[in-house]
Amino acid sequence: GPMVRIEMAPDPARPWALADANQLELAILNLSINARDAMADGGVLTIATGQRAAEGDDLAAGDYAVVSVQDTGSGIPPHLVAKVFDPFFTTKPIGKGTGLGLSQVYGIAQQSGGTVRLASVEGQGSTVEIWLPAAAPAVTAPEDVFRVEADAEGPHQRILVVDDDEAVRRFIVECLQTLGYSVEAAADGESGLRALREARPDLLIVDYAMPGMTGVEVVRQARLVAPDVPILLATGYADMEAVDRVMPMDSVLRKPFRLAELGVAVRKALAPAAAVA
Ligand SMILES: Nc1ncnc2c1ncn2[C@@H]1O[C@H](COP(=O)(O)OP(=O)(O)OP(=O)(O)O)[C@@H](O)[C@H]1O
Ligand SMILES: [Mg+2]
């Protein structure tokens, strides 16, 4: 496909906001997909964070943590700018967009006491900013809301994903790309093993429950073909017991998982390799 470069510009001061981490993650993923869709011929996607003082009369005075998602894509024609936040407004073909993305992003920001700002120049690109009231740092932070950006600093490793379910595969691929990894995907064990031999990725992620060659069988053969490539086995709760017998616990990714969890598991799996290199 077209080349989209992803740039991360997290504020080194790491601003804090109180928000539902799950929903914020989805909002950023949504905006990133919008940005990608707007760059049919490639471009640059920049995700940045920052701390800013309130601007405009729709915001209470004070400091805000701002997450911005910027693209160098098609931009939005002036007469549509007012419409894009409407639920079900979409310019995408049937089956591609529901038109709910931006209205959800707006809803999440509002719920958290913030807002969303959109700036777009037709033919040049768009920037969407999520403004959230600044908060004091949490004492313990198992789920840092800005983990998405933090994760994405610089990993240019390549990951091969083997999953027969197209929707799941696309979700994983999109998450990994959002986190800054290069990703290849295969829909079954045979083509996955072929890709493993040819592409020599830095990490292999395999679905446990696949028709034909199962994930466990793929893992077994992958260890023969490429013994040095770390493996993550993705699995639902139901299969945990069977999986336990073949994989060390920390190589298992339980479904359903969230973007941040995938990020953590991937970083962990890649860490030993990075330490050796
Ligand atoms: N970054 C962008 N660049 C250009 N146009 C955009 C951008 N983001 C949104 N739009 C326009 O706004 C419309 C609405 O966006 P929204 O995210 O709400 O829905 P969608 O992307 O069409 O569908 P969904 O998000 O539900 O898959 C899009 O169809 C597109 O026309
Ligand atoms: Mg969208």
PDB file of C-alpha atoms and ligand atoms in Angstrom:
ATOM      1  CA  GLY A   1       0.000   0.000   0.000  1.00  0.00           C
ATOM      2  CA  PRO A   2       0.979   3.672   0.069  1.00  0.00           C
ATOM      3  CA  MET A   3       3.695   4.697   2.473  1.00  0.00           C
ATOM      4  CA  VAL A   4       2.523   6.469   5.570  1.00  0.00           C
ATOM      5  CA  ARG A   5       5.259   7.553   7.911  1.00  0.00           C
ATOM      6  CA  ILE A   6       4.246   7.640  11.552  1.00  0.00           C
ATOM      7  CA  GLU A   7       5.886  10.232  13.752  1.00  0.00           C
ATOM      8  CA  MET A   8       5.479  10.401  17.482  1.00  0.00           C
ATOM      9  CA  ALA A   9       6.011  13.631  19.348  1.00  0.00           C
ATOM     10  CA  PRO A  10       5.191  12.925  22.988  1.00  0.00           C
ATOM     11  CA  ASP A  11       5.650  15.852  25.367  1.00  0.00           C
ATOM     12  CA  PRO A  12       8.711  14.928  27.467  1.00  0.00           C
ATOM     13  CA  ALA A  13       6.904  16.487  30.451  1.00  0.00           C
ATOM     14  CA  ARG A  14       4.317  13.693  30.089  1.00  0.00           C
ATOM     15  CA  PRO A  15       1.115  15.616  30.839  1.00  0.00           C
ATOM     16  CA  TRP A  16      -1.588  13.787  32.780  1.00  0.00           C
ATOM     17  CA  ALA A  17      -5.323  13.701  32.251  1.00  0.00           C
ATOM     18  CA  LEU A  18      -8.103  11.766  33.913  1.00  0.00           C
ATOM     19  CA  ALA A  19      -9.988   9.842  31.244  1.00  0.00           C
ATOM     20  CA  ASP A  20     -11.154   6.348  30.383  1.00  0.00           C
ATOM     21  CA  ALA A  21      -7.921   4.880  28.985  1.00  0.00           C
ATOM     22  CA  ASN A  22      -9.814   2.358  26.898  1.00  0.00           C
ATOM     23  CA  GLN A  23     -11.937   4.982  25.208  1.00  0.00           C
ATOM     24  CA  LEU A  24      -9.065   7.371  24.710  1.00  0.00           C
ATOM     25  CA  GLU A  25      -7.095   4.611  23.045  1.00  0.00           C
ATOM     26  CA  LEU A  26      -9.982   3.937  20.701  1.00  0.00           C
ATOM     27  CA  ALA A  27     -10.314   7.642  19.958  1.00  0.00           C
ATOM     28  CA  ILE A  28      -6.642   7.898  18.984  1.00  0.00           C
ATOM     29  CA  LEU A  29      -6.908   4.737  16.898  1.00  0.00           C
ATOM     30  CA  ASN A  30     -10.006   6.148  15.204  1.00  0.00           C
ATOM     31  CA  LEU A  31      -8.282   9.418  14.374  1.00  0.00           C
ATOM     32  CA  SER A  32      -5.236   7.534  13.100  1.00  0.00           C
ATOM     33  CA  ILE A  33      -7.408   5.462  10.777  1.00  0.00           C
ATOM     34  CA  ASN A  34      -9.133   8.611   9.523  1.00  0.00           C
ATOM     35  CA  ALA A  35      -5.694  10.089   8.883  1.00  0.00           C
ATOM     36  CA  ARG A  36      -4.540   7.001   7.029  1.00  0.00           C
ATOM     37  CA  ASP A  37      -7.702   6.974   4.915  1.00  0.00           C
ATOM     38  CA  ALA A  38      -7.083  10.612   4.017  1.00  0.00           C
ATOM     39  CA  MET A  39      -3.588   9.789   2.724  1.00  0.00           C
ATOM     40  CA  ALA A  40      -4.370   7.490  -0.166  1.00  0.00           C
ATOM     41  CA  ASP A  41      -1.079   8.517  -1.804  1.00  0.00           C
ATOM     42  CA  GLY A  42       0.943   8.315   1.374  1.00  0.00           C
ATOM     43  CA  GLY A  43       2.070  11.008   3.745  1.00  0.00           C
ATOM     44  CA  VAL A  44       2.980  11.637   7.354  1.00  0.00           C
ATOM     45  CA  LEU A  45       0.867  10.859  10.403  1.00  0.00           C
ATOM     46  CA  THR A  46       2.008  12.716  13.501  1.00  0.00           C
ATOM     47  CA  ILE A  47       0.702  11.938  16.959  1.00  0.00           C
ATOM     48  CA  ALA A  48       1.731  14.452  19.565  1.00  0.00           C
ATOM     49  CA  THR A  49       0.939  15.315  23.174  1.00  0.00           C
ATOM     50  CA  GLY A  50       1.325  18.572  24.994  1.00  0.00           C
ATOM     51  CA  GLN A  51       0.140  20.714  27.834  1.00  0.00           C
ATOM     52  CA  ARG A  52      -1.730  23.903  26.961  1.00  0.00           C
ATOM     53  CA  ALA A  53      -3.760  26.579  28.685  1.00  0.00           C
ATOM     54  CA  ALA A  54      -7.479  26.775  27.844  1.00  0.00           C
ATOM     55  CA  GLU A  55      -8.282  28.473  24.538  1.00  0.00           C
ATOM     56  CA  GLY A  56     -11.704  29.506  23.284  1.00  0.00           C
ATOM     57  CA  ASP A  57     -14.899  30.115  25.228  1.00  0.00           C
ATOM     58  CA  ASP A  58     -16.127  26.506  25.248  1.00  0.00           C
ATOM     59  CA  LEU A  59     -13.420  25.498  27.728  1.00  0.00           C
ATOM     60  CA  ALA A  60     -13.167  26.254  31.423  1.00  0.00           C
ATOM     61  CA  ALA A  61     -10.030  28.145  32.377  1.00  0.00           C
ATOM     62  CA  GLY A  62      -7.057  25.988  33.345  1.00  0.00           C
ATOM     63  CA  ASP A  63      -4.494  23.622  31.920  1.00  0.00           C
ATOM     64  CA  TYR A  64      -5.258  20.876  29.445  1.00  0.00           C
ATOM     65  CA  ALA A  65      -3.464  17.800  28.198  1.00  0.00           C
ATOM     66  CA  VAL A  66      -3.755  17.765  24.431  1.00  0.00           C
ATOM     67  CA  VAL A  67      -3.377  14.760  22.149  1.00  0.00           C
ATOM     68  CA  SER A  68      -3.168  15.731  18.509  1.00  0.00           C
ATOM     69  CA  VAL A  69      -3.372  13.563  15.433  1.00  0.00           C
ATOM     70  CA  GLN A  70      -2.163  15.264  12.295  1.00  0.00           C
ATOM     71  CA  ASP A  71      -2.032  14.100   8.694  1.00  0.00           C
ATOM     72  CA  THR A  72      -0.792  15.453   5.403  1.00  0.00           C
ATOM     73  CA  GLY A  73      -3.773  14.048   3.538  1.00  0.00           C
ATOM     74  CA  SER A  74      -6.695  15.315   1.497  1.00  0.00           C
ATOM     75  CA  GLY A  75      -8.031  17.747   4.073  1.00  0.00           C
ATOM     76  CA  ILE A  76     -11.729  18.518   4.474  1.00  0.00           C
ATOM     77  CA  PRO A  77     -13.566  20.922   2.151  1.00  0.00           C
ATOM     78  CA  PRO A  78     -14.746  24.033   4.081  1.00  0.00           C
ATOM     79  CA  HIS A  79     -18.445  23.284   3.533  1.00  0.00           C
ATOM     80  CA  LEU A  80     -18.063  19.861   5.193  1.00  0.00           C
ATOM     81  CA  VAL A  81     -16.008  20.899   8.219  1.00  0.00           C
ATOM     82  CA  ALA A  82     -19.152  21.637  10.252  1.00  0.00           C
ATOM     83  CA  LYS A  83     -20.654  18.254   9.346  1.00  0.00           C
ATOM     84  CA  VAL A  84     -17.899  15.749  10.048  1.00  0.00           C
ATOM     85  CA  PHE A  85     -18.702  15.471  13.761  1.00  0.00           C
ATOM     86  CA  ASP A  86     -22.337  14.564  13.051  1.00  0.00           C
ATOM     87  CA  PRO A  87     -23.152  10.933  13.838  1.00  0.00           C
ATOM     88  CA  PHE A  88     -23.380   8.881  10.639  1.00  0.00           C
ATOM     89  CA  PHE A  89     -21.797  11.564   8.478  1.00  0.00           C
ATOM     90  CA  THR A  90     -19.325   9.781   6.240  1.00  0.00           C
ATOM     91  CA  THR A  91     -17.845  10.239   2.795  1.00  0.00           C
ATOM     92  CA  LYS A  92     -16.566   6.670   2.780  1.00  0.00           C
ATOM     93  CA  PRO A  93     -18.108   3.881   0.710  1.00  0.00           C
ATOM     94  CA  ILE A  94     -20.744   1.654   2.286  1.00  0.00           C
ATOM     95  CA  GLY A  95     -19.064  -0.928   4.494  1.00  0.00           C
ATOM     96  CA  LYS A  96     -15.944   1.183   4.999  1.00  0.00           C
ATOM     97  CA  GLY A  97     -17.158   3.870   7.380  1.00  0.00           C
ATOM     98  CA  THR A  98     -20.095   4.221   9.729  1.00  0.00           C
ATOM     99  CA  GLY A  99     -19.521   7.934  10.262  1.00  0.00           C
ATOM    100  CA  LEU A 100     -19.444   7.418  14.008  1.00  0.00           C
ATOM    101  CA  GLY A 101     -15.721   7.856  14.597  1.00  0.00           C
ATOM    102  CA  LEU A 102     -15.499  11.602  15.095  1.00  0.00           C
ATOM    103  CA  SER A 103     -18.782  11.867  16.984  1.00  0.00           C
ATOM    104  CA  GLN A 104     -17.441   9.239  19.409  1.00  0.00           C
ATOM    105  CA  VAL A 105     -14.174  11.098  19.777  1.00  0.00           C
ATOM    106  CA  TYR A 106     -16.160  14.244  20.538  1.00  0.00           C
ATOM    107  CA  GLY A 107     -18.311  12.365  23.066  1.00  0.00           C
ATOM    108  CA  ILE A 108     -15.266  11.008  24.904  1.00  0.00           C
ATOM    109  CA  ALA A 109     -13.685  14.448  25.142  1.00  0.00           C
ATOM    110  CA  GLN A 110     -16.927  16.012  26.398  1.00  0.00           C
ATOM    111  CA  GLN A 111     -17.395  13.291  29.022  1.00  0.00           C
ATOM    112  CA  SER A 112     -13.939  14.035  30.368  1.00  0.00           C
ATOM    113  CA  GLY A 113     -14.655  17.758  30.587  1.00  0.00           C
ATOM    114  CA  GLY A 114     -12.693  18.605  27.473  1.00  0.00           C
ATOM    115  CA  THR A 115     -13.327  19.161  23.806  1.00  0.00           C
ATOM    116  CA  VAL A 116     -12.133  18.371  20.303  1.00  0.00           C
ATOM    117  CA  ARG A 117     -10.663  20.874  17.847  1.00  0.00           C
ATOM    118  CA  LEU A 118     -10.362  20.285  14.140  1.00  0.00           C
ATOM    119  CA  ALA A 119      -8.269  22.301  11.724  1.00  0.00           C
ATOM    120  CA  SER A 120      -8.147  21.289   8.092  1.00  0.00           C
ATOM    121  CA  VAL A 121      -6.878  22.742   4.838  1.00  0.00           C
ATOM    122  CA  GLU A 122      -8.191  21.147   1.689  1.00  0.00           C
ATOM    123  CA  GLY A 123      -5.379  19.509  -0.219  1.00  0.00           C
ATOM    124  CA  GLN A 124      -2.912  19.905   2.646  1.00  0.00           C
ATOM    125  CA  GLY A 125      -4.127  17.917   5.612  1.00  0.00           C
ATOM    126  CA  SER A 126      -5.938  17.936   8.925  1.00  0.00           C
ATOM    127  CA  THR A 127      -5.197  18.149  12.611  1.00  0.00           C
ATOM    128  CA  VAL A 128      -7.577  16.879  15.258  1.00  0.00           C
ATOM    129  CA  GLU A 129      -6.837  17.765  18.878  1.00  0.00           C
ATOM    130  CA  ILE A 130      -8.369  16.094  21.904  1.00  0.00           C
ATOM    131  CA  TRP A 131      -8.286  18.511  24.864  1.00  0.00           C
ATOM    132  CA  LEU A 132      -8.607  16.928  28.317  1.00  0.00           C
ATOM    133  CA  PRO A 133      -8.441  18.786  31.631  1.00  0.00           C
ATOM    134  CA  ALA A 134      -4.960  18.363  33.098  1.00  0.00           C
ATOM    135  CA  ALA A 135      -4.758  16.177  36.197  1.00  0.00           C
ATOM    136  CA  ALA A 136      -2.180  15.508  38.887  1.00  0.00           C
ATOM    137  CA  PRO A 137      -0.002  12.478  38.112  1.00  0.00           C
ATOM    138  CA  ALA A 138      -1.418   9.251  39.517  1.00  0.00           C
ATOM    139  CA  VAL A 139       0.660   7.722  42.285  1.00  0.00           C
ATOM    140  CA  THR A 140       0.569   4.296  40.721  1.00  0.00           C
ATOM    141  CA  ALA A 141       0.040   4.180  36.995  1.00  0.00           C
ATOM    142  CA  PRO A 142      -0.543   0.681  35.659  1.00  0.00           C
ATOM    143  CA  GLU A 143      -2.433   2.159  32.712  1.00  0.00           C
ATOM    144  CA  ASP A 144      -0.825   5.431  31.783  1.00  0.00           C
ATOM    145  CA  VAL A 145      -3.274   7.124  29.429  1.00  0.00           C
ATOM    146  CA  PHE A 146      -0.430   8.166  27.193  1.00  0.00           C
ATOM    147  CA  ARG A 147       1.111   4.738  27.009  1.00  0.00           C
ATOM    148  CA  VAL A 148       0.202   4.584  23.314  1.00  0.00           C
ATOM    149  CA  GLU A 149       2.626   7.363  22.489  1.00  0.00           C
ATOM    150  CA  ALA A 150       5.254   6.219  24.926  1.00  0.00           C
ATOM    151  CA  ASP A 151       5.292   2.764  23.388  1.00  0.00           C
ATOM    152  CA  ALA A 152       5.603   4.117  19.933  1.00  0.00           C
ATOM    153  CA  GLU A 153       8.872   5.927  20.396  1.00  0.00           C
ATOM    154  CA  GLY A 154      11.138   4.430  17.849  1.00  0.00           C
ATOM    155  CA  PRO A 155      10.407   0.722  17.518  1.00  0.00           C
ATOM    156  CA  HIS A 156      11.071   0.017  13.888  1.00  0.00           C
ATOM    157  CA  GLN A 157      10.937  -3.682  14.329  1.00  0.00           C
ATOM    158  CA  ARG A 158       9.042  -5.981  12.000  1.00  0.00           C
ATOM    159  CA  ILE A 159       6.240  -8.201  13.195  1.00  0.00           C
ATOM    160  CA  LEU A 160       4.550 -11.083  11.406  1.00  0.00           C
ATOM    161  CA  VAL A 161       0.915 -11.744  12.353  1.00  0.00           C
ATOM    162  CA  VAL A 162      -0.737 -15.100  11.590  1.00  0.00           C
ATOM    163  CA  ASP A 163      -4.505 -15.130  12.177  1.00  0.00           C
ATOM    164  CA  ASP A 164      -7.232 -16.709  10.067  1.00  0.00           C
ATOM    165  CA  ASP A 165      -9.907 -14.248  11.181  1.00  0.00           C
ATOM    166  CA  GLU A 166      -9.754 -11.284   8.829  1.00  0.00           C
ATOM    167  CA  ALA A 167     -11.277  -8.761  11.233  1.00  0.00           C
ATOM    168  CA  VAL A 168      -8.990  -9.770  14.097  1.00  0.00           C
ATOM    169  CA  ARG A 169      -5.979  -9.794  11.797  1.00  0.00           C
ATOM    170  CA  ARG A 170      -6.755  -6.294  10.554  1.00  0.00           C
ATOM    171  CA  PHE A 171      -7.291  -5.072  14.101  1.00  0.00           C
ATOM    172  CA  ILE A 172      -3.937  -6.444  15.258  1.00  0.00           C
ATOM    173  CA  VAL A 173      -2.154  -5.092  12.191  1.00  0.00           C
ATOM    174  CA  GLU A 174      -3.681  -1.649  12.672  1.00  0.00           C
ATOM    175  CA  CYS A 175      -2.808  -1.608  16.367  1.00  0.00           C
ATOM    176  CA  LEU A 176       0.786  -2.615  15.679  1.00  0.00           C
ATOM    177  CA  GLN A 177       1.124  -0.015  12.941  1.00  0.00           C
ATOM    178  CA  THR A 178      -0.289   2.595  15.290  1.00  0.00           C
ATOM    179  CA  LEU A 179       2.417   1.590  17.752  1.00  0.00           C
ATOM    180  CA  GLY A 180       5.012   2.183  15.058  1.00  0.00           C
ATOM    181  CA  TYR A 181       5.914  -1.353  14.009  1.00  0.00           C
ATOM    182  CA  SER A 182       6.137  -2.625  10.441  1.00  0.00           C
ATOM    183  CA  VAL A 183       3.739  -5.476  10.039  1.00  0.00           C
ATOM    184  CA  GLU A 184       3.217  -8.385   7.688  1.00  0.00           C
ATOM    185  CA  ALA A 185       0.218 -10.660   7.959  1.00  0.00           C
ATOM    186  CA  ALA A 186      -0.721 -14.173   6.884  1.00  0.00           C
ATOM    187  CA  ALA A 187      -4.134 -15.846   6.997  1.00  0.00           C
ATOM    188  CA  ASP A 188      -3.002 -19.405   7.725  1.00  0.00           C
ATOM    189  CA  GLY A 189      -0.152 -21.422   9.154  1.00  0.00           C
ATOM    190  CA  GLU A 190       1.398 -22.496   5.861  1.00  0.00           C
ATOM    191  CA  SER A 191       1.722 -19.008   4.421  1.00  0.00           C
ATOM    192  CA  GLY A 192       2.760 -17.749   7.841  1.00  0.00           C
ATOM    193  CA  LEU A 193       5.673 -20.171   7.989  1.00  0.00           C
ATOM    194  CA  ARG A 194       6.658 -19.272   4.434  1.00  0.00           C
ATOM    195  CA  ALA A 195       6.659 -15.575   5.349  1.00  0.00           C
ATOM    196  CA  LEU A 196       8.661 -16.383   8.481  1.00  0.00           C
ATOM    197  CA  ARG A 197      11.336 -18.094   6.407  1.00  0.00           C
ATOM    198  CA  GLU A 198      11.486 -15.311   3.832  1.00  0.00           C
ATOM    199  CA  ALA A 199      10.979 -12.168   5.883  1.00  0.00           C
ATOM    200  CA  ARG A 200      12.739 -13.137   9.142  1.00  0.00           C
ATOM    201  CA  PRO A 201      10.630 -10.822  11.311  1.00  0.00           C
ATOM    202  CA  ASP A 202      11.685  -9.674  14.778  1.00  0.00           C
ATOM    203  CA  LEU A 203       8.539 -11.162  16.319  1.00  0.00           C
ATOM    204  CA  LEU A 204       5.849 -13.646  15.366  1.00  0.00           C
ATOM    205  CA  ILE A 205       2.275 -13.339  16.664  1.00  0.00           C
ATOM    206  CA  VAL A 206       0.143 -16.437  16.090  1.00  0.00           C
ATOM    207  CA  ASP A 207      -3.530 -17.092  16.759  1.00  0.00           C
ATOM    208  CA  TYR A 208      -4.135 -20.263  18.722  1.00  0.00           C
ATOM    209  CA  ALA A 209      -7.464 -21.336  17.261  1.00  0.00           C
ATOM    210  CA  MET A 210      -7.105 -21.677  13.510  1.00  0.00           C
ATOM    211  CA  PRO A 211      -8.675 -24.228  11.216  1.00  0.00           C
ATOM    212  CA  GLY A 212      -6.128 -26.408   9.398  1.00  0.00           C
ATOM    213  CA  MET A 213      -2.749 -25.946  11.004  1.00  0.00           C
ATOM    214  CA  THR A 214      -3.358 -24.811  14.587  1.00  0.00           C
ATOM    215  CA  GLY A 215      -1.426 -22.086  16.301  1.00  0.00           C
ATOM    216  CA  VAL A 216       0.397 -24.624  18.439  1.00  0.00           C
ATOM    217  CA  GLU A 217       1.548 -26.488  15.342  1.00  0.00           C
ATOM    218  CA  VAL A 218       2.654 -23.208  13.751  1.00  0.00           C
ATOM    219  CA  VAL A 219       4.614 -22.387  16.911  1.00  0.00           C
ATOM    220  CA  ARG A 220       6.265 -25.826  16.896  1.00  0.00           C
ATOM    221  CA  GLN A 221       7.385 -25.504  13.279  1.00  0.00           C
ATOM    222  CA  ALA A 222       8.332 -21.855  13.680  1.00  0.00           C
ATOM    223  CA  ARG A 223      10.743 -22.836  16.447  1.00  0.00           C
ATOM    224  CA  LEU A 224      12.442 -25.199  14.011  1.00  0.00           C
ATOM    225  CA  VAL A 225      12.492 -22.754  11.100  1.00  0.00           C
ATOM    226  CA  ALA A 226      13.526 -19.668  13.062  1.00  0.00           C
ATOM    227  CA  PRO A 227      14.541 -20.627  16.605  1.00  0.00           C
ATOM    228  CA  ASP A 228      15.712 -17.111  17.444  1.00  0.00           C
ATOM    229  CA  VAL A 229      12.448 -15.340  16.601  1.00  0.00           C
ATOM    230  CA  PRO A 230      10.314 -14.700  19.725  1.00  0.00           C
ATOM    231  CA  ILE A 231       6.676 -15.791  19.527  1.00  0.00           C
ATOM    232  CA  LEU A 232       3.454 -14.507  21.071  1.00  0.00           C
ATOM    233  CA  LEU A 233       0.468 -16.838  21.003  1.00  0.00           C
ATOM    234  CA  ALA A 234      -2.885 -15.029  20.976  1.00  0.00           C
ATOM    235  CA  THR A 235      -5.726 -16.933  22.542  1.00  0.00           C
ATOM    236  CA  GLY A 236      -9.171 -16.684  24.087  1.00  0.00           C
ATOM    237  CA  TYR A 237      -9.805 -17.616  27.710  1.00  0.00           C
ATOM    238  CA  ALA A 238     -11.388 -20.939  26.755  1.00  0.00           C
ATOM    239  CA  ASP A 239      -8.125 -22.290  25.374  1.00  0.00           C
ATOM    240  CA  MET A 240      -5.883 -21.205  28.211  1.00  0.00           C
ATOM    241  CA  GLU A 241      -5.364 -24.649  29.677  1.00  0.00           C
ATOM    242  CA  ALA A 242      -4.273 -26.248  26.427  1.00  0.00           C
ATOM    243  CA  VAL A 243      -2.026 -23.306  25.697  1.00  0.00           C
ATOM    244  CA  ASP A 244      -0.410 -23.413  29.132  1.00  0.00           C
ATOM    245  CA  ARG A 245       1.157 -26.727  28.276  1.00  0.00           C
ATOM    246  CA  VAL A 246       3.020 -25.459  25.220  1.00  0.00           C
ATOM    247  CA  MET A 247       3.873 -21.858  25.965  1.00  0.00           C
ATOM    248  CA  PRO A 248       5.411 -19.994  28.883  1.00  0.00           C
ATOM    249  CA  MET A 249       2.768 -17.700  30.381  1.00  0.00           C
ATOM    250  CA  ASP A 250       4.459 -14.483  29.359  1.00  0.00           C
ATOM    251  CA  SER A 251       4.372 -15.535  25.707  1.00  0.00           C
ATOM    252  CA  VAL A 252       0.596 -15.730  25.741  1.00  0.00           C
ATOM    253  CA  LEU A 253      -1.595 -12.828  24.740  1.00  0.00           C
ATOM    254  CA  ARG A 254      -5.133 -13.258  26.036  1.00  0.00           C
ATOM    255  CA  LYS A 255      -7.970 -12.194  23.771  1.00  0.00           C
ATOM    256  CA  PRO A 256      -9.703  -9.846  23.804  1.00  0.00           C
ATOM    257  CA  PHE A 257      -6.857  -7.449  24.439  1.00  0.00           C
ATOM    258  CA  ARG A 258      -6.508  -3.732  24.197  1.00  0.00           C
ATOM    259  CA  LEU A 259      -4.034  -1.659  22.253  1.00  0.00           C
ATOM    260  CA  ALA A 260      -1.958  -0.889  25.345  1.00  0.00           C
ATOM    261  CA  GLU A 261      -1.887  -4.563  26.388  1.00  0.00           C
ATOM    262  CA  LEU A 262      -0.759  -5.599  22.929  1.00  0.00           C
ATOM    263  CA  GLY A 263       1.937  -2.927  23.105  1.00  0.00           C
ATOM    264  CA  VAL A 264       3.206  -4.157  26.461  1.00  0.00           C
ATOM    265  CA  ALA A 265       3.220  -7.822  25.389  1.00  0.00           C
ATOM    266  CA  VAL A 266       5.043  -7.003  22.172  1.00  0.00           C
ATOM    267  CA  ARG A 267       7.667  -4.907  23.915  1.00  0.00           C
ATOM    268  CA  LYS A 268       8.245  -7.654  26.461  1.00  0.00           C
ATOM    269  CA  ALA A 269       8.542 -10.296  23.766  1.00  0.00           C
ATOM    270  CA  LEU A 270      11.009  -8.168  21.836  1.00  0.00           C
ATOM    271  CA  ALA A 271      13.038  -7.137  24.871  1.00  0.00           C
ATOM    272  CA  PRO A 272      15.384 -10.145  25.165  1.00  0.00           C
ATOM    273  CA  ALA A 273      16.279  -9.837  21.489  1.00  0.00           C
ATOM    274  CA  ALA A 274      16.965  -6.132  21.914  1.00  0.00           C
ATOM    275  CA  ALA A 275      19.153  -6.814  24.948  1.00  0.00           C
ATOM    276  CA  VAL A 276      21.303  -9.249  22.977  1.00  0.00           C
ATOM    277  CA  ALA A 277      21.601  -7.016  19.901  1.00  0.00           C
TER     278      ALA A 277
HETATM  279  N1  LIG B   1      -8.198  13.255   8.786  1.00  0.00           N
HETATM  280  C1  LIG B   1      -9.189  13.437   7.902  1.00  0.00           C
HETATM  281  N2  LIG B   1      -8.930  13.921   6.666  1.00  0.00           N
HETATM  282  C2  LIG B   1      -9.910  14.103   5.774  1.00  0.00           C
HETATM  283  N3  LIG B   1     -11.224  13.855   6.020  1.00  0.00           N
HETATM  284  C3  LIG B   1     -11.542  13.384   7.230  1.00  0.00           C
HETATM  285  C4  LIG B   1     -10.563  13.144   8.239  1.00  0.00           C
HETATM  286  N4  LIG B   1     -11.181  12.690   9.346  1.00  0.00           N
HETATM  287  C5  LIG B   1     -12.491  12.634   9.038  1.00  0.00           C
HETATM  288  N5  LIG B   1     -12.716  13.045   7.770  1.00  0.00           N
HETATM  289  C6  LIG B   1     -14.019  13.123   7.087  1.00  0.00           C
HETATM  290  O1  LIG B   1     -15.022  13.094   8.070  1.00  0.00           O
HETATM  291  C7  LIG B   1     -15.900  11.995   7.832  1.00  0.00           C
HETATM  292  C8  LIG B   1     -16.413  11.470   9.164  1.00  0.00           C
HETATM  293  O2  LIG B   1     -15.365  10.879   9.907  1.00  0.00           O
HETATM  294  P1  LIG B   1     -15.721   9.795  11.009  1.00  0.00           P
HETATM  295  O3  LIG B   1     -14.463   9.330  11.622  1.00  0.00           O
HETATM  296  O4  LIG B   1     -16.764  10.371  11.917  1.00  0.00           O
HETATM  297  O5  LIG B   1     -16.427   8.651  10.197  1.00  0.00           O
HETATM  298  P2  LIG B   1     -15.779   7.657   9.116  1.00  0.00           P
HETATM  299  O6  LIG B   1     -14.290   7.664   9.240  1.00  0.00           O
HETATM  300  O7  LIG B   1     -16.341   8.020   7.796  1.00  0.00           O
HETATM  301  O8  LIG B   1     -16.350   6.263   9.577  1.00  0.00           O
HETATM  302  P3  LIG B   1     -15.898   5.439  10.903  1.00  0.00           P
HETATM  303  O9  LIG B   1     -14.980   6.304  11.678  1.00  0.00           O
HETATM  304  O10 LIG B   1     -17.160   5.188  11.621  1.00  0.00           O
HETATM  305  O11 LIG B   1     -15.246   4.223  10.368  1.00  0.00           O
HETATM  306  C9  LIG B   1     -15.094  11.016   7.030  1.00  0.00           C
HETATM  307  O12 LIG B   1     -15.905  10.170   6.236  1.00  0.00           O
HETATM  308  C10 LIG B   1     -14.243  11.945   6.165  1.00  0.00           C
HETATM  309  O13 LIG B   1     -14.996  12.446   5.077  1.00  0.00           O
HETATM  310 MG    MG B   2     -13.376   7.412  11.175  1.00  0.00          MG
END
